[in-house]
Amino acid sequence: MTTPKMPAKVNKGRTLADFRAAHDPDVLIPAKIRKALDDMRAEGEENWEYENDLMRRAAISTTYLARYRPLFDAHVVETTGRNPKKVWFASTKCAEKARGTE
């Protein structure tokens, strides 16, 4: 009696989504920013950082952050005064409170 052969394992290969996740800045950079915000939120719901610190946390350049910042406007508050700074909040609720819009 012969033993039936198992069908060969079919390797699905990589998809276009896999390629984009590895190489497309329109996917990579927002994902890095979301991860940085999630990490901040894990440290505390009211956590905030200056933009330079967020860039270091997300490991992205000033150019990329400037390009993709509009996607995350709800998290960003700009300070006033002689040297205005952009401050990133872990939650949009805290950002609204900081803006005084809530």
CSV table of N, CA and C in Angstrom, one decimal, residues 16-66:
chain,number,residue,atom,x,y,z
A,16,LEU,N,1.0,43.4,-3.2
A,16,LEU,CA,1.3,44.8,-3.4
A,16,LEU,C,1.2,45.6,-2.1
A,17,ALA,N,0.3,45.2,-1.3
A,17,ALA,CA,0.1,45.9,0.0
A,17,ALA,C,1.4,45.7,0.9
A,18,ASP,N,2.0,44.5,0.8
A,18,ASP,CA,3.3,44.2,1.5
A,18,ASP,C,4.4,45.2,0.9
A,19,PHE,N,4.4,45.3,-0.4
A,19,PHE,CA,5.4,46.2,-1.0
A,19,PHE,C,5.2,47.6,-0.6
A,20,ARG,N,4.0,48.1,-0.6
A,20,ARG,CA,3.7,49.5,-0.2
A,20,ARG,C,4.1,49.7,1.3
A,21,ALA,N,3.8,48.7,2.1
A,21,ALA,CA,4.1,48.8,3.6
A,21,ALA,C,5.6,48.9,3.8
A,22,ALA,N,6.4,48.3,2.9
A,22,ALA,CA,7.8,48.3,3.1
A,22,ALA,C,8.5,49.5,2.4
A,23,HIS,N,7.9,50.1,1.4
A,23,HIS,CA,8.6,51.1,0.6
A,23,HIS,C,7.9,52.4,0.3
A,24,ASP,N,6.6,52.5,0.5
A,24,ASP,CA,5.8,53.7,0.1
A,24,ASP,C,5.7,54.6,1.3
A,25,PRO,N,6.3,55.8,1.2
A,25,PRO,CA,6.3,56.8,2.3
A,25,PRO,C,4.8,57.2,2.7
A,26,ASP,N,3.9,57.1,1.7
A,26,ASP,CA,2.5,57.4,2.1
A,26,ASP,C,1.9,56.4,3.0
A,27,VAL,N,2.5,55.2,3.1
A,27,VAL,CA,2.1,54.2,4.1
A,27,VAL,C,3.0,54.2,5.3
A,28,LEU,N,4.3,54.2,5.0
A,28,LEU,CA,5.3,54.1,6.1
A,28,LEU,C,5.2,55.3,7.1
A,29,ILE,N,5.3,56.5,6.6
A,29,ILE,CA,5.4,57.6,7.5
A,29,ILE,C,4.1,57.8,8.4
A,30,PRO,N,2.9,57.8,7.9
A,30,PRO,CA,1.8,57.8,8.8
A,30,PRO,C,1.7,56.6,9.8
A,31,ALA,N,2.2,55.5,9.4
A,31,ALA,CA,2.2,54.3,10.3
A,31,ALA,C,3.2,54.6,11.4
A,32,LYS,N,4.4,55.2,11.1
A,32,LYS,CA,5.3,55.5,12.2
A,32,LYS,C,4.8,56.6,13.1
A,33,ILE,N,4.1,57.6,12.6
A,33,ILE,CA,3.5,58.6,13.4
A,33,ILE,C,2.4,58.0,14.3
A,34,ARG,N,1.5,57.1,13.7
A,34,ARG,CA,0.5,56.5,14.5
A,34,ARG,C,1.1,55.6,15.7
A,35,LYS,N,2.2,54.9,15.4
A,35,LYS,CA,2.9,54.1,16.4
A,35,LYS,C,3.4,55.0,17.5
A,36,ALA,N,4.0,56.1,17.1
A,36,ALA,CA,4.6,57.0,18.1
A,36,ALA,C,3.4,57.6,19.0
A,37,LEU,N,2.3,57.9,18.4
A,37,LEU,CA,1.2,58.4,19.2
A,37,LEU,C,0.6,57.3,20.1
A,38,ASP,N,0.6,56.1,19.6
A,38,ASP,CA,0.1,55.0,20.4
A,38,ASP,C,1.0,54.7,21.6
A,39,ASP,N,2.3,54.8,21.3
A,39,ASP,CA,3.3,54.7,22.4
A,39,ASP,C,3.2,55.8,23.5
A,40,MET,N,2.9,57.0,23.0
A,40,MET,CA,2.7,58.1,23.9
A,40,MET,C,1.4,57.8,24.8
A,41,ARG,N,0.4,57.4,24.1
A,41,ARG,CA,-0.9,57.1,24.8
A,41,ARG,C,-0.7,56.0,25.8
A,42,ALA,N,0.2,55.0,25.5
A,42,ALA,CA,0.4,54.0,26.5
A,42,ALA,C,1.1,54.5,27.7
A,43,GLU,N,1.8,55.6,27.6
A,43,GLU,CA,2.5,56.2,28.8
A,43,GLU,C,1.6,57.1,29.6
A,44,GLY,N,0.4,57.4,29.0
A,44,GLY,CA,-0.5,58.2,29.7
A,44,GLY,C,-1.4,58.9,28.7
A,45,GLU,N,-2.7,58.9,29.0
A,45,GLU,CA,-3.7,59.5,28.1
A,45,GLU,C,-3.4,61.0,27.9
A,46,GLU,N,-2.9,61.7,28.9
A,46,GLU,CA,-2.7,63.1,28.7
A,46,GLU,C,-1.2,63.5,28.3
A,47,ASN,N,-0.5,62.5,27.9
A,47,ASN,CA,0.9,62.7,27.5
A,47,ASN,C,1.0,63.6,26.3
A,48,TRP,N,2.1,64.4,26.3
A,48,TRP,CA,2.4,65.3,25.1
A,48,TRP,C,3.9,65.5,25.0
A,49,GLU,N,4.3,65.8,23.8
A,49,GLU,CA,5.7,66.0,23.4
A,49,GLU,C,5.8,67.2,22.4
A,50,TYR,N,7.0,67.8,22.5
A,50,TYR,CA,7.3,68.8,21.5
A,50,TYR,C,7.5,68.1,20.2
A,51,GLU,N,7.4,68.8,19.1
A,51,GLU,CA,7.5,68.1,17.8
A,51,GLU,C,8.9,67.4,17.5
A,52,ASN,N,9.9,68.1,18.0
A,52,ASN,CA,11.3,67.5,17.8
A,52,ASN,C,11.4,66.1,18.6
A,53,ASP,N,10.7,66.0,19.7
A,53,ASP,CA,10.8,64.8,20.5
A,53,ASP,C,10.0,63.7,19.7
A,54,LEU,N,8.8,64.1,19.1
A,54,LEU,CA,8.0,63.2,18.4
A,54,LEU,C,8.8,62.7,17.2
A,55,MET,N,9.5,63.6,16.5
A,55,MET,CA,10.3,63.1,15.3
A,55,MET,C,11.3,62.1,15.7
A,56,ARG,N,12.0,62.3,16.9
A,56,ARG,CA,12.9,61.3,17.3
A,56,ARG,C,12.2,60.0,17.7
A,57,ARG,N,11.1,60.1,18.3
A,57,ARG,CA,10.3,58.9,18.7
A,57,ARG,C,9.9,58.1,17.5
A,58,ALA,N,9.4,58.8,16.5
A,58,ALA,CA,8.9,58.1,15.3
A,58,ALA,C,10.0,57.8,14.3
A,59,ALA,N,11.2,58.3,14.5
A,59,ALA,CA,12.4,58.1,13.6
A,59,ALA,C,12.1,58.6,12.2
A,60,ILE,N,11.6,59.8,12.1
A,60,ILE,CA,11.3,60.4,10.8
A,60,ILE,C,12.0,61.8,10.7
A,61,SER,N,12.1,62.3,9.5
A,61,SER,CA,12.8,63.6,9.3
A,61,SER,C,11.8,64.7,9.4
A,62,THR,N,12.3,65.9,9.5
A,62,THR,CA,11.5,67.1,9.5
A,62,THR,C,10.7,67.2,8.3
A,63,THR,N,11.3,66.9,7.1
A,63,THR,CA,10.6,67.0,5.9
A,63,THR,C,9.3,66.1,5.8
A,64,TYR,N,9.5,64.9,6.2
A,64,TYR,CA,8.4,63.9,6.2
A,64,TYR,C,7.3,64.3,7.2
A,65,LEU,N,7.8,64.8,8.4
A,65,LEU,CA,6.8,65.2,9.4
A,65,LEU,C,5.9,66.4,8.9
A,66,ALA,N,6.6,67.3,8.3
A,66,ALA,CA,5.9,68.5,7.7
A,66,ALA,C,4.9,68.0,6.6
